[in-house]
Short mmCIF file of C-alpha atoms in Angstrom, two decimals:
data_model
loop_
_atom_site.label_atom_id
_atom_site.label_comp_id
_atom_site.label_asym_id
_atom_site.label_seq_id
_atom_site.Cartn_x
_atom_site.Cartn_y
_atom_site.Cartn_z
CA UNK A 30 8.71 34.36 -54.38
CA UNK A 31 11.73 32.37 -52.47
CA UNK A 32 10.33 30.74 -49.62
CA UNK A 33 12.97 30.66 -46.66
CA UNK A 34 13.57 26.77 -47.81
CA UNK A 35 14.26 27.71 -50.74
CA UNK A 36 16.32 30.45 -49.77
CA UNK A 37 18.70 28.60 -47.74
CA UNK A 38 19.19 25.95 -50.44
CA UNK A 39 20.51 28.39 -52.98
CA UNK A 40 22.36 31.13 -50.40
CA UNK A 41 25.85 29.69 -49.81
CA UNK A 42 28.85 32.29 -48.78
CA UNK A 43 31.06 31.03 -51.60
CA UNK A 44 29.19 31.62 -54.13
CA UNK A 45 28.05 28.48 -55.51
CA UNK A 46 24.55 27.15 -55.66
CA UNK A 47 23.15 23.49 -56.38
CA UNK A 48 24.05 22.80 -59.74
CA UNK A 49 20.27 22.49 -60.48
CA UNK A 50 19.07 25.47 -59.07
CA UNK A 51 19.06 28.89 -61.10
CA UNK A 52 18.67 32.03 -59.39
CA UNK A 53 16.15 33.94 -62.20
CA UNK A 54 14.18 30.69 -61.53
CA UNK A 55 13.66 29.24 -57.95
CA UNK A 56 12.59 26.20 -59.37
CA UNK A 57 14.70 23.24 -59.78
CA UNK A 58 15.69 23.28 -63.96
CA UNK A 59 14.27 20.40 -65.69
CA UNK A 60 17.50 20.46 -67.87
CA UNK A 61 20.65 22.08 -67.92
CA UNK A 62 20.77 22.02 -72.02
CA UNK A 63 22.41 25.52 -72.55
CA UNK A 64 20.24 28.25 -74.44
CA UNK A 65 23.10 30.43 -75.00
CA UNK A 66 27.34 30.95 -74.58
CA UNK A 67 28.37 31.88 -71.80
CA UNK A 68 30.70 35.63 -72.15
CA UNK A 69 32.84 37.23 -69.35
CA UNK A 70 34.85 40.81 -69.07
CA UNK A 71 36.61 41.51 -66.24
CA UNK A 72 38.18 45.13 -65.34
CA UNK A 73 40.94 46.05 -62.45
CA UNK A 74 40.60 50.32 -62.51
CA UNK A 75 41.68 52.97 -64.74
CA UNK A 76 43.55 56.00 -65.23
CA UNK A 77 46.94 57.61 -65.38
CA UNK A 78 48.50 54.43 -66.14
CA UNK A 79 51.56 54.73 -68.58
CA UNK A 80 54.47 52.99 -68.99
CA UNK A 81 56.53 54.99 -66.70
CA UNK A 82 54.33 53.84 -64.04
CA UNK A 83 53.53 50.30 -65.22
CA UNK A 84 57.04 48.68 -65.88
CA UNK A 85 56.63 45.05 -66.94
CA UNK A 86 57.43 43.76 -64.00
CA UNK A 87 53.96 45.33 -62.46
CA UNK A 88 52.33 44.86 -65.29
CA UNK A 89 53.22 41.29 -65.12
CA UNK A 90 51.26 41.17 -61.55
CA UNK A 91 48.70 42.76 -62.92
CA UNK A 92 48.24 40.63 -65.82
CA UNK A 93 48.65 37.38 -64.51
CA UNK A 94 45.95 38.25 -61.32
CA UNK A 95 43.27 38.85 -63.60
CA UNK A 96 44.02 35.93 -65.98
CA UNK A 97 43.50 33.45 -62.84
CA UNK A 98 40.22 35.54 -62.00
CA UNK A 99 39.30 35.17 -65.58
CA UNK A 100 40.19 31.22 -65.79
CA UNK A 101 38.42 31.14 -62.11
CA UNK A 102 35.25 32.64 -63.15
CA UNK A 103 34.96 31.29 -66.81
CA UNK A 104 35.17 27.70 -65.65
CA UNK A 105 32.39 28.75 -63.57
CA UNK A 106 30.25 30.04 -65.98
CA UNK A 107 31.07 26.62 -68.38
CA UNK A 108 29.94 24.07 -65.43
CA UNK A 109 26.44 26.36 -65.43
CA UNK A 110 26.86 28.44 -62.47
CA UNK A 111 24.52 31.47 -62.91
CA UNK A 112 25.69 34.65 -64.77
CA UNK A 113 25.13 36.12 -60.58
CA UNK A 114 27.52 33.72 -58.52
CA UNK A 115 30.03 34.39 -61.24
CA UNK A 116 30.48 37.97 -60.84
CA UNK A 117 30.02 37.78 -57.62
CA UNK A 118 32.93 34.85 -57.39
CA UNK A 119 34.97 37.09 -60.05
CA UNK A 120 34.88 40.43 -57.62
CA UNK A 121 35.22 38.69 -54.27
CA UNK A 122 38.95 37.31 -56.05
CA UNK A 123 39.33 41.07 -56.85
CA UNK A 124 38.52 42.29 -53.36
CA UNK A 125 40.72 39.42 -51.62
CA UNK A 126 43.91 40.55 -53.77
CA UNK A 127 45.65 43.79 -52.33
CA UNK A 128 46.57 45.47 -56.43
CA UNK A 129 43.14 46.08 -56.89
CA UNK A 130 41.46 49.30 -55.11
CA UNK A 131 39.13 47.29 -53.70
CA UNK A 132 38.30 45.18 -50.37
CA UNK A 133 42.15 44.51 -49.02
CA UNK A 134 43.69 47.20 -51.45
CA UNK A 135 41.24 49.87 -51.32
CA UNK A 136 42.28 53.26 -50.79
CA UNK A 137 42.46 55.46 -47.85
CA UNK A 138 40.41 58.74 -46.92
CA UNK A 139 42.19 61.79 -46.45
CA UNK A 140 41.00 60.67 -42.46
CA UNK A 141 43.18 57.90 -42.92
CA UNK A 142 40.22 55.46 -43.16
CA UNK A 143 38.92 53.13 -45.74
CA UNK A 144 35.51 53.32 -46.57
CA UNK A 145 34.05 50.79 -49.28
CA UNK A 146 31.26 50.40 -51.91
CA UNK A 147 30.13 47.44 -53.80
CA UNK A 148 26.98 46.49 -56.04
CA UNK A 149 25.43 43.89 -58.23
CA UNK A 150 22.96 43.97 -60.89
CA UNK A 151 20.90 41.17 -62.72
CA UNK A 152 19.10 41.66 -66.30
CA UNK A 153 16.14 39.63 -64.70
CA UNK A 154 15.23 37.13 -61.58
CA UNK A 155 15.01 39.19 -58.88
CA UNK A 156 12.46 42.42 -57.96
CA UNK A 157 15.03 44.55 -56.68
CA UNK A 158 17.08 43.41 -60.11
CA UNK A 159 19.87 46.08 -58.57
CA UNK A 160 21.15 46.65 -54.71
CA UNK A 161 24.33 49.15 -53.95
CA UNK A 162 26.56 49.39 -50.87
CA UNK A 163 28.52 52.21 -49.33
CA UNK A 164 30.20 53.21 -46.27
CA UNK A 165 31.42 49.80 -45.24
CA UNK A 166 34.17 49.12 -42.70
CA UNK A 167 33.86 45.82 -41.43
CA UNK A 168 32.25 43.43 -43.77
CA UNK A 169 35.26 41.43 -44.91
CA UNK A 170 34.00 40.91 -49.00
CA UNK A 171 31.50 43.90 -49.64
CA UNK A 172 30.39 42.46 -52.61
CA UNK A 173 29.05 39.68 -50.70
CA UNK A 174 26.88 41.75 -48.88
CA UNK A 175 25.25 43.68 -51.94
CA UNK A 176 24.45 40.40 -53.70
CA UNK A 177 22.91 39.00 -50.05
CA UNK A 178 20.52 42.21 -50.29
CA UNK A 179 19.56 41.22 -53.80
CA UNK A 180 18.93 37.75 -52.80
CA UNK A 181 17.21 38.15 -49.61
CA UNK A 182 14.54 40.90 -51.35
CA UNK A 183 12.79 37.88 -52.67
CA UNK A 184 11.78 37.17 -49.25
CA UNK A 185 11.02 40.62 -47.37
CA UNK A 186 7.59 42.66 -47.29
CA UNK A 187 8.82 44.95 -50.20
CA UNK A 188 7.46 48.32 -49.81
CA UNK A 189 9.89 49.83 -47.52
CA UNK A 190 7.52 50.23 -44.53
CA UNK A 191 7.42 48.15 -41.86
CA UNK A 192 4.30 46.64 -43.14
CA UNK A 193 4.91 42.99 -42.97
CA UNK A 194 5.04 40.53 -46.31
CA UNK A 195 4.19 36.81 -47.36
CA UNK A 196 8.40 36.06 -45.99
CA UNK A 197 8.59 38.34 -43.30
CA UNK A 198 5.88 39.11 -40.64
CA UNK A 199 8.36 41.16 -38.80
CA UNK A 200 8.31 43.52 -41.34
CA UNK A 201 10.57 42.45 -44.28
CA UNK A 202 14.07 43.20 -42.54
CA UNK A 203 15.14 39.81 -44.15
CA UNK A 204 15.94 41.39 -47.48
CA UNK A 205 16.91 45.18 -46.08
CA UNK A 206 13.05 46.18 -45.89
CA UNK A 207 12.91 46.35 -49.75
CA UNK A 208 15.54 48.94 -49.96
CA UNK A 209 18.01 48.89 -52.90
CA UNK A 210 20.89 51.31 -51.20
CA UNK A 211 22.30 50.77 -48.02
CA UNK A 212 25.06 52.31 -46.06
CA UNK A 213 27.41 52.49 -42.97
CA UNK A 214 26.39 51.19 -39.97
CA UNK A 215 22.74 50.17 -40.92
CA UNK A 216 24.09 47.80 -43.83
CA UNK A 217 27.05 46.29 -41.30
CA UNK A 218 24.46 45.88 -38.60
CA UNK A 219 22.59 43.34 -41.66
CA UNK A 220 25.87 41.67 -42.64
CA UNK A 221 26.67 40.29 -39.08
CA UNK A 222 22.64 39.27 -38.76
CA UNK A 223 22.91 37.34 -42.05
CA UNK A 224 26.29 35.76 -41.33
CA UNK A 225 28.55 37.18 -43.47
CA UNK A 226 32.27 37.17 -42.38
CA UNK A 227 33.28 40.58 -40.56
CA UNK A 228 36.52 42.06 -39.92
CA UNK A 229 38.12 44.61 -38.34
CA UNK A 230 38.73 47.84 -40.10
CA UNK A 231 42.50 46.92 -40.58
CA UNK A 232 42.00 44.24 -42.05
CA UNK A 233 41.70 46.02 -45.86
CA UNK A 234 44.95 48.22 -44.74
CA UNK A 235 47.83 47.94 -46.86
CA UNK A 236 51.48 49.67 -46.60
CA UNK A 237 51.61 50.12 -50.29
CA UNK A 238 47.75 52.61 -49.83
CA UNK A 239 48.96 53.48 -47.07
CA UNK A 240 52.15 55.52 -48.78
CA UNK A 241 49.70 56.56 -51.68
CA UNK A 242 47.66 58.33 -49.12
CA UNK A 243 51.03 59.95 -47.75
CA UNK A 244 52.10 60.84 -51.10
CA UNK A 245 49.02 62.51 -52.11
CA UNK A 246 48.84 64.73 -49.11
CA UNK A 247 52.46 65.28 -48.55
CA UNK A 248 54.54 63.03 -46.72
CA UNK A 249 54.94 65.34 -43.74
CA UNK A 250 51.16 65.50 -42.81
CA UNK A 251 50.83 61.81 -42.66
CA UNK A 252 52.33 59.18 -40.10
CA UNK A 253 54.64 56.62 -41.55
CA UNK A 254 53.66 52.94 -41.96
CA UNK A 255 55.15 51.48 -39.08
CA UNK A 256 54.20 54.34 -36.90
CA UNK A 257 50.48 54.50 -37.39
CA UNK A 258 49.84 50.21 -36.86
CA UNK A 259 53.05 49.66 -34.49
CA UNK A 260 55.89 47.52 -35.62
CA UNK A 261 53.63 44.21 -35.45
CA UNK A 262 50.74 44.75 -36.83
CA UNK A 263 52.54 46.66 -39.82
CA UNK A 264 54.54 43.20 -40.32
CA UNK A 265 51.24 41.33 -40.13
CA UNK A 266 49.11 43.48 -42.28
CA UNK A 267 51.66 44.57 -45.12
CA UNK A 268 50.52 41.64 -46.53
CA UNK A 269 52.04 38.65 -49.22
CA UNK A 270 54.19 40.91 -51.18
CA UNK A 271 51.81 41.42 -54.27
CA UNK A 272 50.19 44.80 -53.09
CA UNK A 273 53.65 46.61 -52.01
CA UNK A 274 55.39 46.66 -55.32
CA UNK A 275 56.79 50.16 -55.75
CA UNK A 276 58.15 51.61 -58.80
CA UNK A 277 58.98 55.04 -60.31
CA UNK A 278 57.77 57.83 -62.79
CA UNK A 279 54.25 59.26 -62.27
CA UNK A 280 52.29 58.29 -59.39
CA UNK A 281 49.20 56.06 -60.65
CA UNK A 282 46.76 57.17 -58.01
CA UNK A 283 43.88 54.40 -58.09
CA UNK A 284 40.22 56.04 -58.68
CA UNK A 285 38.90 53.63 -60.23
CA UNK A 286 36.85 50.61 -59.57
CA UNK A 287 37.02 46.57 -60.30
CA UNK A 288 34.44 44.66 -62.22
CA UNK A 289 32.93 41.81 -63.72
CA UNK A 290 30.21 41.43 -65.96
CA UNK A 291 28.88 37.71 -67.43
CA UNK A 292 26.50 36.91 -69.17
CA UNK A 293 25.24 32.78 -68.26
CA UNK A 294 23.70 29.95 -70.31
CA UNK A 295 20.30 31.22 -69.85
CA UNK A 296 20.74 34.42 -71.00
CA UNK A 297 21.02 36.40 -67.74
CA UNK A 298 22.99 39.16 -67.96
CA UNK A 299 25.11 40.06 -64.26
CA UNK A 300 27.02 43.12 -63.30
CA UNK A 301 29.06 42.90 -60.28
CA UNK A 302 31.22 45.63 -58.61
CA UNK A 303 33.40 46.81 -56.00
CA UNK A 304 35.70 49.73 -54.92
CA UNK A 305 37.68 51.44 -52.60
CA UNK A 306 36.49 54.84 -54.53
CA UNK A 307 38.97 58.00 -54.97
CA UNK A 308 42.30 57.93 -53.31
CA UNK A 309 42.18 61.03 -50.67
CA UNK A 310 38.68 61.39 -50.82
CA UNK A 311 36.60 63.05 -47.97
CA UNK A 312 35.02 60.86 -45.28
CA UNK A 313 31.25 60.17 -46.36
CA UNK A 314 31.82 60.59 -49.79
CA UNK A 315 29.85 58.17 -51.74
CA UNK A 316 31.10 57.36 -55.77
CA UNK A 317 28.94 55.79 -58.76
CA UNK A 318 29.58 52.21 -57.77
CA UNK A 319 26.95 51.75 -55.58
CA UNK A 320 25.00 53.87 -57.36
CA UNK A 321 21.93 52.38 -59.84
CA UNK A 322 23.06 53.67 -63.29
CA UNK A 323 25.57 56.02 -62.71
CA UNK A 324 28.18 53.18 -62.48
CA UNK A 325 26.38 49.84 -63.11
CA UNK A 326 23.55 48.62 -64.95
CA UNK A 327 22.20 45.48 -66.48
CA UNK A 328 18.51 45.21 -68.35
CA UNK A 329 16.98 43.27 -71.03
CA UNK A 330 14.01 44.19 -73.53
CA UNK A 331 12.18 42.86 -76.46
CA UNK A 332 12.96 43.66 -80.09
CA UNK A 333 10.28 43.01 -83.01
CA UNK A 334 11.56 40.79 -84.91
CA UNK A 335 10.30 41.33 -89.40
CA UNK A 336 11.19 37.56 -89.47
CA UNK A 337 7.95 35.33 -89.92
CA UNK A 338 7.89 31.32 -88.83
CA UNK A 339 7.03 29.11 -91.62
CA UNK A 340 3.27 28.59 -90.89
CA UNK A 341 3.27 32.45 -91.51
CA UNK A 342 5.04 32.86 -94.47
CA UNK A 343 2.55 30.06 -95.90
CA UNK A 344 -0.21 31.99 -95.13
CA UNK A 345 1.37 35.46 -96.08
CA UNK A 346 2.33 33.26 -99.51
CA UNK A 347 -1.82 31.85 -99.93
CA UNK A 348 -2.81 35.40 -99.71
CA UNK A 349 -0.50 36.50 -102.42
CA UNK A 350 -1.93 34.09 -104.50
CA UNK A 351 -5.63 34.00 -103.99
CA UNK A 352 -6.57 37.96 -103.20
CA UNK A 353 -9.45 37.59 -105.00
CA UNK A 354 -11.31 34.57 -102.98
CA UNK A 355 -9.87 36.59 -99.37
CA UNK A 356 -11.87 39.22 -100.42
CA UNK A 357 -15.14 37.06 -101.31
CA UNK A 358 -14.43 35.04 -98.48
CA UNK A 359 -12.78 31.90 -97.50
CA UNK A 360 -16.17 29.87 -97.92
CA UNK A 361 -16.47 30.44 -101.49
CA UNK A 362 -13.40 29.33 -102.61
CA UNK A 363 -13.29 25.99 -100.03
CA UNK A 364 -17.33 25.27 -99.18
CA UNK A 365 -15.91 22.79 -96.52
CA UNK A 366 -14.82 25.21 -93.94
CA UNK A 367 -18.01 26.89 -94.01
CA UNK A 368 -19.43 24.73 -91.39
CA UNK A 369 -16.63 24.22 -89.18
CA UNK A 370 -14.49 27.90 -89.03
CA UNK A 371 -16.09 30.93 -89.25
CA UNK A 372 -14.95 33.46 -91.52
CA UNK A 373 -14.23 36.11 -88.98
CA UNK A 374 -13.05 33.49 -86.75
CA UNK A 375 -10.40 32.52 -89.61
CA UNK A 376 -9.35 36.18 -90.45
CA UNK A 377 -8.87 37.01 -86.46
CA UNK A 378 -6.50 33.71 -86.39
CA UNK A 379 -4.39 35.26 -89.66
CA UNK A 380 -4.21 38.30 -88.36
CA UNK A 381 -2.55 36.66 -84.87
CA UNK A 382 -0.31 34.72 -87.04
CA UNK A 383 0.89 37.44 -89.00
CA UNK A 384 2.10 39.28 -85.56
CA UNK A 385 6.25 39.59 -85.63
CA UNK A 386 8.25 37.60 -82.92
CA UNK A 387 10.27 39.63 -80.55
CA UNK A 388 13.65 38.49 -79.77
CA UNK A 389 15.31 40.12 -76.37
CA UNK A 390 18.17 42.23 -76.33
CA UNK A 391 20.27 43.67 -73.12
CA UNK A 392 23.04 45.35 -71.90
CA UNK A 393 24.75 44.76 -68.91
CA UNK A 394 28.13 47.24 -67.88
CA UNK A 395 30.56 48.50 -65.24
CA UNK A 396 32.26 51.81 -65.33
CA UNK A 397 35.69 52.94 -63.56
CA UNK A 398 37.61 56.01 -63.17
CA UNK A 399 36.35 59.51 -61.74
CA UNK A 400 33.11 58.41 -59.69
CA UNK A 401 31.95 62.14 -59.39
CA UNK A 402 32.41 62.90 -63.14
CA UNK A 403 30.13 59.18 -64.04
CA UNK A 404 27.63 60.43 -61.39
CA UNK A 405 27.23 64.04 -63.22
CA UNK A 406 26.21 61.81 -66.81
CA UNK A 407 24.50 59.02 -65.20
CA UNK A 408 27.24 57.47 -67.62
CA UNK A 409 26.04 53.77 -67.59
CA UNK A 410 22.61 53.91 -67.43
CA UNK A 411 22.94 56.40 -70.54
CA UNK A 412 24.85 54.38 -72.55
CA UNK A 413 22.60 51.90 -71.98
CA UNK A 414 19.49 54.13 -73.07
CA UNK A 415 21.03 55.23 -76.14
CA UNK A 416 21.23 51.67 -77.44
CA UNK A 417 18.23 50.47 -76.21
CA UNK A 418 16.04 53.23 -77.66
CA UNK A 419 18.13 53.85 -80.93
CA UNK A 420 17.12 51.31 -83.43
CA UNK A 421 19.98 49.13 -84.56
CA UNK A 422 22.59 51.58 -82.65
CA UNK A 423 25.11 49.01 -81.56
CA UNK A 424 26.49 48.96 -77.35
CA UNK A 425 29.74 48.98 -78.22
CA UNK A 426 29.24 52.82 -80.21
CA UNK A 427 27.00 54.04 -76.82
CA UNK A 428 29.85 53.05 -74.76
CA UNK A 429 32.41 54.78 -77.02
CA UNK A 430 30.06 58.08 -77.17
CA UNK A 431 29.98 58.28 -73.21
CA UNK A 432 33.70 56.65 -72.44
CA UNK A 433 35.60 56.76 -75.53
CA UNK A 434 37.94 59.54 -76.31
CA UNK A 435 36.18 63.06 -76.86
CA UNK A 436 32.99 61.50 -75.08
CA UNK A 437 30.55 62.83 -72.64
CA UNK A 438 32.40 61.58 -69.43
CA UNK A 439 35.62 63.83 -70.90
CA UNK A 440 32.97 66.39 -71.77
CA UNK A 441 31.59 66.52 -68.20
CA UNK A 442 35.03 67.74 -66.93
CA UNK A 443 35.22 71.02 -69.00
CA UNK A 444 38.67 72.89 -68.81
CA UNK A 445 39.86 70.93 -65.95
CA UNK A 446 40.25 67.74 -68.19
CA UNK A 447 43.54 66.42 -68.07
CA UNK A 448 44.45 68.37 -64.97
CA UNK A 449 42.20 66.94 -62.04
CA UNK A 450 41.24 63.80 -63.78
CA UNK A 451 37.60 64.78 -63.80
CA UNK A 452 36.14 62.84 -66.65
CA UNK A 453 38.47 60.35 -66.55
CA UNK A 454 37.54 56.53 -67.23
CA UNK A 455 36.12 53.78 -69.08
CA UNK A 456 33.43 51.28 -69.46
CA UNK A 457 33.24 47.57 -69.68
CA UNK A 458 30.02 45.80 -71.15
CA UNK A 459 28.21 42.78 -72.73
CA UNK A 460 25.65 43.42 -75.34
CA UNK A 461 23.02 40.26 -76.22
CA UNK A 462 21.11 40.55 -79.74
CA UNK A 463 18.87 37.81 -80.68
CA UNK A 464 20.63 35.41 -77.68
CA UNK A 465 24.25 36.10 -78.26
CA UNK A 466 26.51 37.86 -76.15
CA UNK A 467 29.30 40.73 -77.21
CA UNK A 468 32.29 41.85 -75.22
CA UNK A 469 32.44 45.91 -75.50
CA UNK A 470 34.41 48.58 -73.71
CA UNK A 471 36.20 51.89 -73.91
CA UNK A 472 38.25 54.28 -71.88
CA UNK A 473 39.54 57.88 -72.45
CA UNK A 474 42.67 57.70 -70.03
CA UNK A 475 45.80 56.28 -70.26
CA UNK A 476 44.76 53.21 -69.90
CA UNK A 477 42.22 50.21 -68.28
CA UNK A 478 43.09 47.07 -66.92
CA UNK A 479 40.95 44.62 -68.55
CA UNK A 480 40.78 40.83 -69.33
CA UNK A 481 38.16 38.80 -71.12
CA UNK A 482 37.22 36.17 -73.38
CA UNK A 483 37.12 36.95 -77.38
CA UNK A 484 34.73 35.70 -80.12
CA UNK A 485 37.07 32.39 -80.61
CA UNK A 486 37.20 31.55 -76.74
CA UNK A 487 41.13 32.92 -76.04
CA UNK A 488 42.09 34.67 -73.34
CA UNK A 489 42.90 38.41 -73.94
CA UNK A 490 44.61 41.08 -71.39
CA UNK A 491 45.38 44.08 -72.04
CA UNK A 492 45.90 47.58 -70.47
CA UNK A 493 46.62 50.45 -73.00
CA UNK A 494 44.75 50.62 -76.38
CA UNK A 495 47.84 48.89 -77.83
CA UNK A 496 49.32 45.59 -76.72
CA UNK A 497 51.69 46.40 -74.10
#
């Protein structure tokens, strides 16, 4: 467990711990020789994105945003920053840039009010392994604040009574009493105790929401711009530019989420996630993103492995040979060993060699699009199961059964698919077999923002299922 020393040294707001200090691992590493390579995905939302709403020009934003996130993070991941700090580092980028429906470009209620989620999940390291956060108003970088509950857990009573702990006599407040979901004022109330940066609610307002929101209820029901924040704040608050692009065709209505999932040196798998949720939504309404398995997961578990070390096959190869003395007994065909090795002794030892290695496996992934319709499916946390407990069944075909075109999440939304968008969305994941890392994903809409690193180390963007 973290003492509160130890604690300190590795908790720094920008996400960067001593460069000999792992989070799965609160001791100090005795070397930083890398175990495995390093992968990153990174997703900005999807939907009813087409090209009549995503000229070049906006897809040029787009594109270039998540490439610097991408550079950002991977750099990150190459200097041995944990597979945690990196997501984390990728979505607070995300959440500080107003395209994304997230942090300063999340979307309004149908209130008027933004209301935010965010969550993290690790493949190991920590007890709680997965935290979510909803409701939030005030806490500047959500995403922040769900990997602070993570981090803190190591040092609270657990539980979830006020029953006290080895870090926390008080009770185990430090890491959120043990809890793993969190919301509204409660989770705000921890932010400001733990010194994260707070804001006020206008902060995350932007003009170009703001005339989404008026759009989607009718422009006559909802103030304009200037008239709801007063001719200076609107000035202050509309922002650098890159959030009030406007173009025409087919409103893209954000409901999707942003993501980053990496996978670090020492095989630790990290999901990290943030949102704005559902454009219009209802006040209190809380999506899949904070939500353990509906719209994030990350796990690891041990395969057999039919592959024998040398030592074994020598002894699998001796028996092969000499059946006839292992049956009589080792003694009679080398006297020597009599004395010194029993026979059961010997037999016992054989049998422990002959026992397959296990090699780990894991799955780490963030979903986007209709929260409700990934909440009805459990959608990540299934696609996870299917390839964990269907032998050889690769990630990449779970994800396409439950996101993919004709999948469960399009199943989920019945006759109303393609007119609500229920069921709409995709997934974004990293498989690791036998220590290396795959990039997967797949989306049924019209398209997914998405950037990540291939096989060969080059940057790839894309949006549609065809380069744009």
């Amino acid at each position: 467990m973290l003492s509160t020393v130890n604690l300190r040294w590795y908790h720094t707001n920008s996400g960067n711990p001593r460069p000999d200090f792992h989070p799965t691992n609160p001791r100090p590493m005795a070397s930083s020789t890398p175990l495995t390579r390093p992968r990153i995905i990174i997703h900005g939302g999807a939907g009813n994105i087409t090209r009549a709403n995503l000229p070049p020009p906006a897809w040029s934003l787009y594109r270039n945003s998540l490439l610097h996130i991408l550079r950002a993070t991977s750099a990150l991941l190459a200097s041995g920053t944990s597979a945690l700090d990196a997501a984390t580092s990728a979505a607070t980028l995300l959440e500080e840039n107003p395209l994304f429906n997230c942090g300063k470009g999340a979307v309004f209620t149908r209130a008027g009010t933004i209301e935010l989620e965010a969550s993290v999940m690790v493949s190991r390291g920590y007890r709680k392994r997965g935290v979510g956060v909803a409701l939030v108003k005030k806490v500047r970088n959500p995403i922040k604040l769900a990997r602070e509950m993570l981090v803190r857990g190591e040092i609270d009573g657990g539980g979830g009574g006020n029953s006290g702990g080895d870090g926390d006599p008080a009770g185990g407040s430090g890491g959120a009493q043990g809890h793993c979901f969190l919301s509204g004022t409660t989770v705000e109330e921890l932010a400001e105790e733990w010194g994260l940066e707070m804001c006020e609610e206008k902060w995350h307002w932007t003009k170009r929401r703001w005339e989404e929101h008026r759009r989607g209820l009718g422009e006559k029901q909802v103030p304009r711009w200037d008239e709801v924040m007063g001719q200076g704040d609107a000035e202050k608050l509309v922002g650098n530019g890159i959030g009030d692009l406007d173009w025409d065709g087919k409103e893209y209505l954000p409901q999707g989420t942003v993501g980053c999932v990496c996978l670090d040196q020492y095989g630790t798998l990290c999901v990290a996630t943030s949102t704005g949720g559902l454009t219009n939504k209802l006040p209190g309404r809380i999506g899949d993103t904070p939500t353990l398995g509906a719209g994030f997961w990350a796990e690891e578990w041990e395969v057999p492995s039919s592959t024998l070390i040398p030592q074994q096959q020598a002894i699998s190869s001796l028996q092969a040979i000499l059946p006839d003395c292992f049956r009589e007994g080792i003694s009679a065909c080398i006297p020597s060993l009599a004395g010194y090795l029993p026979l059961s002794a010997f037999t016992s030892t054989l049998q422990d060699e002959k026992r397959p290695r296990t090699t780990k496996s894991g799955a780490a992934m963030s979903g986007t699009g209709n929260g409700d319709s990934f909440l009805r499916i459990n959608a990540v946390r299934t696609a996870a199961a299917i390839s964990h407990f269907t032998p050889n069944r690769p990630l990449s075909s779970a994800v396409q059964q439950i996101a993919g075109p004709g999948g469960e999440l399009e199943a989920s939304a019945g006759n109303r698919w393609g007119k609500t968008g229920e069921g709409e969305g995709g997934i974004i994941g990293i498989e690791v077999v036998d220590g290396k890392g795959e990039v997967v994903f797949d989306f049924n809409c019209g398209g997914m923002f998405r950037v990540w690193m291939d096989d060969k180390g080059r940057e790839r963007a894309m949006v549609f299922r065809e380069e744009y």
